[in-house]
Coordinates of C-alpha atoms and ligand atoms in Angstrom, one line a residue:
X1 CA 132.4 84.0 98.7
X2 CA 130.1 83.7 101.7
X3 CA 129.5 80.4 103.2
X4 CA 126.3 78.3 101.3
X5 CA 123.9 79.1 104.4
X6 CA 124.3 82.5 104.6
X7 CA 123.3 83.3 101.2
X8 CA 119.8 84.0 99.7
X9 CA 117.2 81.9 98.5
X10 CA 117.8 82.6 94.9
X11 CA 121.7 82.5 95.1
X12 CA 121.2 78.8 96.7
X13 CA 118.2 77.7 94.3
X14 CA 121.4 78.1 91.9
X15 CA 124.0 77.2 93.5
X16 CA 123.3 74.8 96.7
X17 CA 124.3 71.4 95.1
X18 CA 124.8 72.5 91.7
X19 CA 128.8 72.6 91.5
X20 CA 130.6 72.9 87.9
X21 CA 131.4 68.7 87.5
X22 CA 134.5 68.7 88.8
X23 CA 135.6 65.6 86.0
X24 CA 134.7 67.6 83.2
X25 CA 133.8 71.4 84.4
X26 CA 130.3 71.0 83.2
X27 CA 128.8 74.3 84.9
X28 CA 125.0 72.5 85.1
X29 CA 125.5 69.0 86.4
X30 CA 125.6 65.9 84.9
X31 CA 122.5 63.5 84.5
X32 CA 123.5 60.4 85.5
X33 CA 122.0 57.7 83.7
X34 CA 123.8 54.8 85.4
X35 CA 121.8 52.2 87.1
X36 CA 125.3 50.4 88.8
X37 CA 128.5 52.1 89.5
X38 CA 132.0 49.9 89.1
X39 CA 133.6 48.9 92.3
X40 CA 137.9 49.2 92.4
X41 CA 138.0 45.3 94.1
X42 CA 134.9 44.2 95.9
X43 CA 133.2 46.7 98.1
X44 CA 135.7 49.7 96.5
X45 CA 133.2 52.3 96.1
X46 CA 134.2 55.3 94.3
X47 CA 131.6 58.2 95.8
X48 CA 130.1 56.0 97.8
X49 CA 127.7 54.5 95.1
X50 CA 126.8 51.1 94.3
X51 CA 123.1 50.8 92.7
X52 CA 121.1 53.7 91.8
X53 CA 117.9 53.1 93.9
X54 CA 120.1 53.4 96.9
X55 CA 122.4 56.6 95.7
X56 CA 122.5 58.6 92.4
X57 CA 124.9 61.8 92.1
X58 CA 122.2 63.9 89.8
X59 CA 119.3 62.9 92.9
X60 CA 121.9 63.8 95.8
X61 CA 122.2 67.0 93.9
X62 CA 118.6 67.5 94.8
X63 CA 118.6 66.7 98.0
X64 CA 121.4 68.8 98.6
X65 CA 119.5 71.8 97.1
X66 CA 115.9 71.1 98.8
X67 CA 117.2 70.7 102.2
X68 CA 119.5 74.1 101.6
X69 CA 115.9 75.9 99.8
X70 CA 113.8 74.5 103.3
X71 CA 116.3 75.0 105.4
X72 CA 116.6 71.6 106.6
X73 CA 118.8 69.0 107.4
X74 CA 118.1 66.1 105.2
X75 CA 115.6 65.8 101.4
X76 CA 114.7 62.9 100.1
X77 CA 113.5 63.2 96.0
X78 CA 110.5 60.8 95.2
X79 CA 108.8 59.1 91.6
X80 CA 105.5 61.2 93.0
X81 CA 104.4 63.3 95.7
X82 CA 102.4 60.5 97.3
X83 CA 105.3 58.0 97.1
X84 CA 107.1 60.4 99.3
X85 CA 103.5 60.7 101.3
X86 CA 103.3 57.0 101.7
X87 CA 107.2 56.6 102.5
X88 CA 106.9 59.1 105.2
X89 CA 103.4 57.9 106.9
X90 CA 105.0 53.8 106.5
X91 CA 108.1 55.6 108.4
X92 CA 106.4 57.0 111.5
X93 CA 103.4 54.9 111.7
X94 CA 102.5 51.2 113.1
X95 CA 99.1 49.5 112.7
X96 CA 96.2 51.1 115.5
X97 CA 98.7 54.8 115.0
X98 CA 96.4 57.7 114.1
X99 CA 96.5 61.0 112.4
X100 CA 95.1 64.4 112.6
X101 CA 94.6 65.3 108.9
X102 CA 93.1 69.0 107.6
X103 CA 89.0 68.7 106.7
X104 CA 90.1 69.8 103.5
X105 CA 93.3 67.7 102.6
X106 CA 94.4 67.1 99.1
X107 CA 92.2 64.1 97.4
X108 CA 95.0 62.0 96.8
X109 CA 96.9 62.4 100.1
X110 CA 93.1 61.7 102.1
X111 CA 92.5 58.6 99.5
X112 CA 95.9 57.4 100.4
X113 CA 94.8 57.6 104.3
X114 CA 91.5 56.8 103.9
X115 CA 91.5 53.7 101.2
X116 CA 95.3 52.0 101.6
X117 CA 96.9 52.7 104.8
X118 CA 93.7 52.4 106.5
X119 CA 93.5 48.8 105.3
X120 CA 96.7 48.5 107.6
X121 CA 95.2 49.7 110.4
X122 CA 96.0 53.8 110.1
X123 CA 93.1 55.7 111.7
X124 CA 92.4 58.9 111.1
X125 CA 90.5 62.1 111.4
X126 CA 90.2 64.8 109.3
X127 CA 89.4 68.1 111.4
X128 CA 89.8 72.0 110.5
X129 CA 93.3 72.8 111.4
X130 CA 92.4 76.1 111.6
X131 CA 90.4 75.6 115.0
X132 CA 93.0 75.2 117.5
X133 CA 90.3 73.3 120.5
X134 CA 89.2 71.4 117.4
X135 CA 92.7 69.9 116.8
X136 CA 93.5 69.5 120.3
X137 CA 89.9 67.4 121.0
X138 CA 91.3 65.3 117.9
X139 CA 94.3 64.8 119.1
X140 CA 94.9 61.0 120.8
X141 CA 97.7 59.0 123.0
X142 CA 97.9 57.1 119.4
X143 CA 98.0 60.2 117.2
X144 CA 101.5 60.1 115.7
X145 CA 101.4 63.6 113.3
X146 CA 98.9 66.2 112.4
X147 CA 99.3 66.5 108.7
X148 CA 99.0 69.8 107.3
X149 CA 98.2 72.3 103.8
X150 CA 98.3 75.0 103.9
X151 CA 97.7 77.3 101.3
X152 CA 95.1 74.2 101.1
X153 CA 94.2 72.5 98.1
X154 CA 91.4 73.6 96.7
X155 CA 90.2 75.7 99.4
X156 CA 93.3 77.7 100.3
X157 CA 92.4 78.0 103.8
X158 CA 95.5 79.0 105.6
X159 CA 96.8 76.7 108.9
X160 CA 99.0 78.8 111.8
X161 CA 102.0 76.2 111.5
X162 CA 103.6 77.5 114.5
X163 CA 101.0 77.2 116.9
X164 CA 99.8 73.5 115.3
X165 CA 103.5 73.0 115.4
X166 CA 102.8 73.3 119.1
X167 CA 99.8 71.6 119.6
X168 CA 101.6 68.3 117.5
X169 CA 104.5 68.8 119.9
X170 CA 102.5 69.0 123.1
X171 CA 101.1 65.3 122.3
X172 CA 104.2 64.1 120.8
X173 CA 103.5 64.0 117.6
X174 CA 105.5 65.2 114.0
X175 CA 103.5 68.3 112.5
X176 CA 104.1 67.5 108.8
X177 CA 103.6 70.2 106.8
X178 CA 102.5 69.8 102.4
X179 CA 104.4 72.8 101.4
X180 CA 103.2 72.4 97.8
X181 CA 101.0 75.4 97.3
X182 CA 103.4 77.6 98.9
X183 CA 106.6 76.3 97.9
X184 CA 110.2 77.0 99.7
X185 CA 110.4 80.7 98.3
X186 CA 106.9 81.8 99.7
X187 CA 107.4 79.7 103.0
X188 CA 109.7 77.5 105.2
X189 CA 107.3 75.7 107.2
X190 CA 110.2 73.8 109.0
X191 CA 111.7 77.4 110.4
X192 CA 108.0 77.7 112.0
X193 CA 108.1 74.5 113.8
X194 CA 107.4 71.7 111.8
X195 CA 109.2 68.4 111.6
X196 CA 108.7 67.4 108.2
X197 CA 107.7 69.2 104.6
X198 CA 106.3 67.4 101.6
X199 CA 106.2 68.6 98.4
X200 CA 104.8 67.3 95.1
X201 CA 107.5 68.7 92.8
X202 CA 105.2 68.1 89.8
X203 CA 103.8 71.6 90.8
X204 CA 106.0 74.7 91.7
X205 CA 109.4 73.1 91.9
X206 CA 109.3 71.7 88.7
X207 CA 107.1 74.4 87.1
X208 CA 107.0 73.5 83.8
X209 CA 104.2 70.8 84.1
X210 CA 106.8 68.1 82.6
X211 CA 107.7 65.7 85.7
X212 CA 105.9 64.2 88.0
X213 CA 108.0 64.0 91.1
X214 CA 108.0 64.9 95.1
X215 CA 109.9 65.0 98.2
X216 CA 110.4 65.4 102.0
X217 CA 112.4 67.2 103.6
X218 CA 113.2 67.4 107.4
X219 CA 114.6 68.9 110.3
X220 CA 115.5 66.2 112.3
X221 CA 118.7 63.8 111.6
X222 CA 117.4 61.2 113.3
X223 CA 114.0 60.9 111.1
X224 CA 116.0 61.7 107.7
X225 CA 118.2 58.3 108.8
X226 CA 115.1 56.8 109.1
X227 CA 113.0 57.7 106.1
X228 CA 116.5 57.6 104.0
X229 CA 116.6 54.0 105.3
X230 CA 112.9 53.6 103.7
X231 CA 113.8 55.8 100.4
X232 CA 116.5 53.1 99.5
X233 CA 114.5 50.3 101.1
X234 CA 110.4 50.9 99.6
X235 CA 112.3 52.3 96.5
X236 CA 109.9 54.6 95.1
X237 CA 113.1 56.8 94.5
X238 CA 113.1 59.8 91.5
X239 CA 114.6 59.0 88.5
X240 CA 118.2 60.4 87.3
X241 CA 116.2 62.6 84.7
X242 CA 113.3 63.5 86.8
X243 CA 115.7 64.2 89.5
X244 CA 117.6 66.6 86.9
X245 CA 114.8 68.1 85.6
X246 CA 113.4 69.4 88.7
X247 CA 117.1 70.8 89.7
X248 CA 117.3 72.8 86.8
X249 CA 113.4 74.0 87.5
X250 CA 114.6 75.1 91.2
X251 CA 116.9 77.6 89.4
X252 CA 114.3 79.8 88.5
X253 CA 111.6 79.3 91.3
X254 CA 111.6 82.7 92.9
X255 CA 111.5 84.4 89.5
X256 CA 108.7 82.4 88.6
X257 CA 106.7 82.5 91.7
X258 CA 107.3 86.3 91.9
X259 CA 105.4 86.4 88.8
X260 CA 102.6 83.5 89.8
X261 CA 101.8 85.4 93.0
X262 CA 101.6 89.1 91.0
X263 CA 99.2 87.7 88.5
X264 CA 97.1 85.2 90.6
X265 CA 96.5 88.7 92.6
X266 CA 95.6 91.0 89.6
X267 CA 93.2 87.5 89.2
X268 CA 91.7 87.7 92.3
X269 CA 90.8 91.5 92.5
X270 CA 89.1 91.3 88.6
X271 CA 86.9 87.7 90.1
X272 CA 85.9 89.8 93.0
X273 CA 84.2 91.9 91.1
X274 CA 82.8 89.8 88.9
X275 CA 78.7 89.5 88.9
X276 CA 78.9 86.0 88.1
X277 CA 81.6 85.5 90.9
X278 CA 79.5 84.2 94.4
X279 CA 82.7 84.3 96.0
X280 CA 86.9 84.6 95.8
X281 CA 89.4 82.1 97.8
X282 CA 92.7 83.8 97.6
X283 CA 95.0 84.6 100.9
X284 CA 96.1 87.8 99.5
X285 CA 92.7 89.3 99.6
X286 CA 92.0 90.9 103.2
X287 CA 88.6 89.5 103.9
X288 CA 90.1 85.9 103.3
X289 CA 89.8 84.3 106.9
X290 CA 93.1 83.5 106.9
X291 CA 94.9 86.4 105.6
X292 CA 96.6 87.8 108.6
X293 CA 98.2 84.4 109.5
X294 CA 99.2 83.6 105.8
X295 CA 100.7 87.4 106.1
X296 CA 102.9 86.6 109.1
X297 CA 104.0 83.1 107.6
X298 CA 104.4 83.2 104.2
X299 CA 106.4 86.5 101.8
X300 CA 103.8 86.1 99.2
X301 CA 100.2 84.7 98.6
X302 CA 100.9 82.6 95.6
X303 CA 99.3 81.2 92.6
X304 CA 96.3 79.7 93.1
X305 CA 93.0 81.2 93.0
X306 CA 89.8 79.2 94.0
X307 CA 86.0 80.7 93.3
X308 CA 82.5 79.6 93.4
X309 CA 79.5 80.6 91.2
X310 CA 76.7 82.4 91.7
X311 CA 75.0 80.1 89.2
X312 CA 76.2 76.4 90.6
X313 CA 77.7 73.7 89.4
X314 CA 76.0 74.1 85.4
X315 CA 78.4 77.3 85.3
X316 CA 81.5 76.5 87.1
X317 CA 81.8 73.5 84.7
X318 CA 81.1 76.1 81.8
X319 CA 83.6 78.2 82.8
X320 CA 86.0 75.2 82.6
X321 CA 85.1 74.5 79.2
X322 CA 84.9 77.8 78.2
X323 CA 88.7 79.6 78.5
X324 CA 91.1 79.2 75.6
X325 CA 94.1 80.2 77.4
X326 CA 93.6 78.7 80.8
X327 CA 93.6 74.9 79.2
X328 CA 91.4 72.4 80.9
X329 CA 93.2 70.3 82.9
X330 CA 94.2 68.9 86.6
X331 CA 97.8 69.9 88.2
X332 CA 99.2 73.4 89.3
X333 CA 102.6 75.3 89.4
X334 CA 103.1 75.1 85.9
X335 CA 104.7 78.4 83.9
X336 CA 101.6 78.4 82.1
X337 CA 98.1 78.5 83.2
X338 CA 95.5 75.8 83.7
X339 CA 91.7 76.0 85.1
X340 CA 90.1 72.6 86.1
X341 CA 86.8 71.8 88.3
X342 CA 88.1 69.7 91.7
X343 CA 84.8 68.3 92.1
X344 CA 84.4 66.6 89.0
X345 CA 88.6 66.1 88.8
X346 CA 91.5 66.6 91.2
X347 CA 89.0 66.0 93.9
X348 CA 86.3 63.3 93.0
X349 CA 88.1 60.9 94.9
X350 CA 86.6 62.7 98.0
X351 CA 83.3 62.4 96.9
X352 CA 81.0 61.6 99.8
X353 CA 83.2 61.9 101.8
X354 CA 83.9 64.7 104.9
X355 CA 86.5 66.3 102.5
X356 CA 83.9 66.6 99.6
X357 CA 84.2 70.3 97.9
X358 CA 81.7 72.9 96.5
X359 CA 80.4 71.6 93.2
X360 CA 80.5 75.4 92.4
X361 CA 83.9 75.5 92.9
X362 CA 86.6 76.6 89.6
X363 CA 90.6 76.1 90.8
X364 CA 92.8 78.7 88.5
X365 CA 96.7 77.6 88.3
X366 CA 97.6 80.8 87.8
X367 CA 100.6 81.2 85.2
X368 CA 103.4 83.5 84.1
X369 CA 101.7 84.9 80.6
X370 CA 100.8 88.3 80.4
X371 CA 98.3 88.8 83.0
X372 CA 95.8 91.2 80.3
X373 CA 95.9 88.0 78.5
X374 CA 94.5 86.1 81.3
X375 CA 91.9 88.5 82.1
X376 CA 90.2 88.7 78.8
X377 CA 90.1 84.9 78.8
X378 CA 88.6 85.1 81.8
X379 CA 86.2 87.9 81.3
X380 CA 84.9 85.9 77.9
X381 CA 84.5 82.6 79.4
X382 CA 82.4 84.6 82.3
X383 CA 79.7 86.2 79.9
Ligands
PLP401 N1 100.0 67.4 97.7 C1 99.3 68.3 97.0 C2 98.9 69.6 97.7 C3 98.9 68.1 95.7 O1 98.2 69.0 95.0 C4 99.3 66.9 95.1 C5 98.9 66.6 93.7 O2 98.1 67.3 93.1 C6 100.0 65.9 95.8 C7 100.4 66.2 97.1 C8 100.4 64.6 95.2 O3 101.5 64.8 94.4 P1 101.8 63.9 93.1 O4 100.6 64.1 92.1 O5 103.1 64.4 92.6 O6 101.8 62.4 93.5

């Protein structure tokens, strides 16, 4: 057998981590539901284990198979994708730091920013990453990352990570990169330059809508020492189970997200030519503005589709409250497929604020069901 790094993306989403047990020849591993781990005379660790906040065999399993899947050198598995946010910005910021954020961040991730850490002295501004002189005017002796989506949430505007990658480095700053939207099998943000990836597992990675998770994953040693340090020491750590589930989700990624990113583009092309349809957000389409970068970066354009109404807000929230199929609700990267309104939900928290988005605006989480399904859902909650 080749060596684990040579192989592909799918052979290590099964494999990287994922060893038969080697007590009991269990071919999918254990989950270990052990808070504390017997010690053979004090300080004998068996494994290296002592309390499970600071190591558990079914989480290292996970790390092990996110750092292979980003091609990085150390993951760390979170209770949620902001704990792993907050972890990380605690890590590499100090009171009077500063970041460069997108204009059109995640909710959550700019509430976390904007309401807690700046109560610690964070500072930040939120800029469109996708204007290099805009970034770079942004950019101060303070500035300690530029924190990147991209696909964005809910826009899907598309950032160049190798050339903010550069701009970051330039200043010497971290270009941390939310690889949520894309996920590992779409795009390895850390091969293009960045230092660290986020992910909130709840979405792609764990694809079944059942666990709320997330997780970084980096590059460089000396930061994974660091935020490992942190992991252990802040302790918002992912459960055994969680940790488990989201393993045995990663198995089945690329098949999944092969078949997200074939119907979210059939999607696309039917909402496009839609009358009630004022316009489409979706990378894949060639008059997106970011197509030709999200092209070059990324193997696929994914499954989420964004669009506004000709008729306003009134109709986008009818539209939400019309589909049967597409159920009502916030969260994405599930297998099956949701429809919510982010300026009423997943985004009211920016509300007034530089990050608000169109009240016109429907989000799609586009699943794996048969995509003629979806379109007739669509096509009656339209009329
Ligand atoms: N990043 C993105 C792009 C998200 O969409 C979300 C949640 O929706 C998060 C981070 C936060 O993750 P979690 O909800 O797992 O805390």
């Amino acid at each position: 057998m080749s060596r684990l790094d040579e192989q592909g993306f799918n052979t290590r989403a099964i494999h990287a981590g994922q060893e038969p047990d080697p007590a009991t020849g269990a071919v999918i591993p254990p989950v270990h539901l052990t808070t504390t781990y017997k010690q053979d005379g004090v300080g004998g660790l068996r494994g290296g284990y002592e309390y499970s906040r600071s190591g558990n065999p079914t989480r290292d399993a996970l790390h092990e198979a996110l750092a292979s899947l980003e091609e990085g050198v150390r993951a760390l598995a979170f209770a949620s994708g902001l704990a792993a946010e907050d972890t990380l910005l605690r890590t590499v910021c100090r009171s009077g730091d500063h970041v460069v954020l997108g204009g059109d961040a995640y909710g959550g991730t700019f509430r976390l920013i904007s309401r807690v850490l700046s109560e610690w002295g964070l500072e930040y501004t939120p800029v469109p990453l996708d204007d290099p002189d805009a970034v770079r005017a942004a950019m101060r002796p303070t500035t300690r990352a530029i924190w990147c989506e991209t696909p964005s949430n809910p826009l899907l505007n598309i950032t160049d990570i190798a050339r903010t990658a550069e701009i970051a480095h330039e200043a010497g700053a971290l270009l941390v990169v939310d690889n949520t939207f894309a996920s590992p099998y779409l795009q390895r943000p850390l091969t293009l330059g960045a230092d660290v990836v986020v992910h909130s597992t709840t979405k792609y990675l764990g694809g079944h809508s059942d666990v709320v998770g997330g997780a970084l994953v980096t590059s460089d040693a000396d930061l994974g020492e660091r935020l490992a340090y942190n992991h252990n020491a802040m302790g918002a750590v992912a459960s055994p189970f969680d940790s488990w589930l989201v393993l045995r989700s990663l198995k089945t990624l690329g098949v999944r997200v092969d078949r997200h990113c074939a119907n979210a583009a059939r999607i696309a092309e039917f909402l496009l030519d839609h009358p009630a349809v004022a316009s489409v957000l979706y990378p894949g389409l060639p008059d997106h503005p970011g197509h030709a970068v999200a092209a070059s970066q990324m193997s696929g354009f994914g499954g989420m589709v964004s669009f506004r109404l000709r008729d306003g807000e009134d109709a986008a929230l009818k539209v939400c409250e019309r589909t049967k199929l597409f159920t009502l609700a916030e969260s994405l990267g599930g297998v099956e497929s949701l429809i919510e309104h982010p300026g009423r939900m997943t985004h009211a928290s920016a509300a007034g604020s530089p990050l608000e988005v169109p009240a016109d605006l429907v989000r799609l989480s586009v699943g794996i069901e048969d995509v003629e399904d979806l379109l007739v859902d669509l096509e009656q909650a339209l009329s």
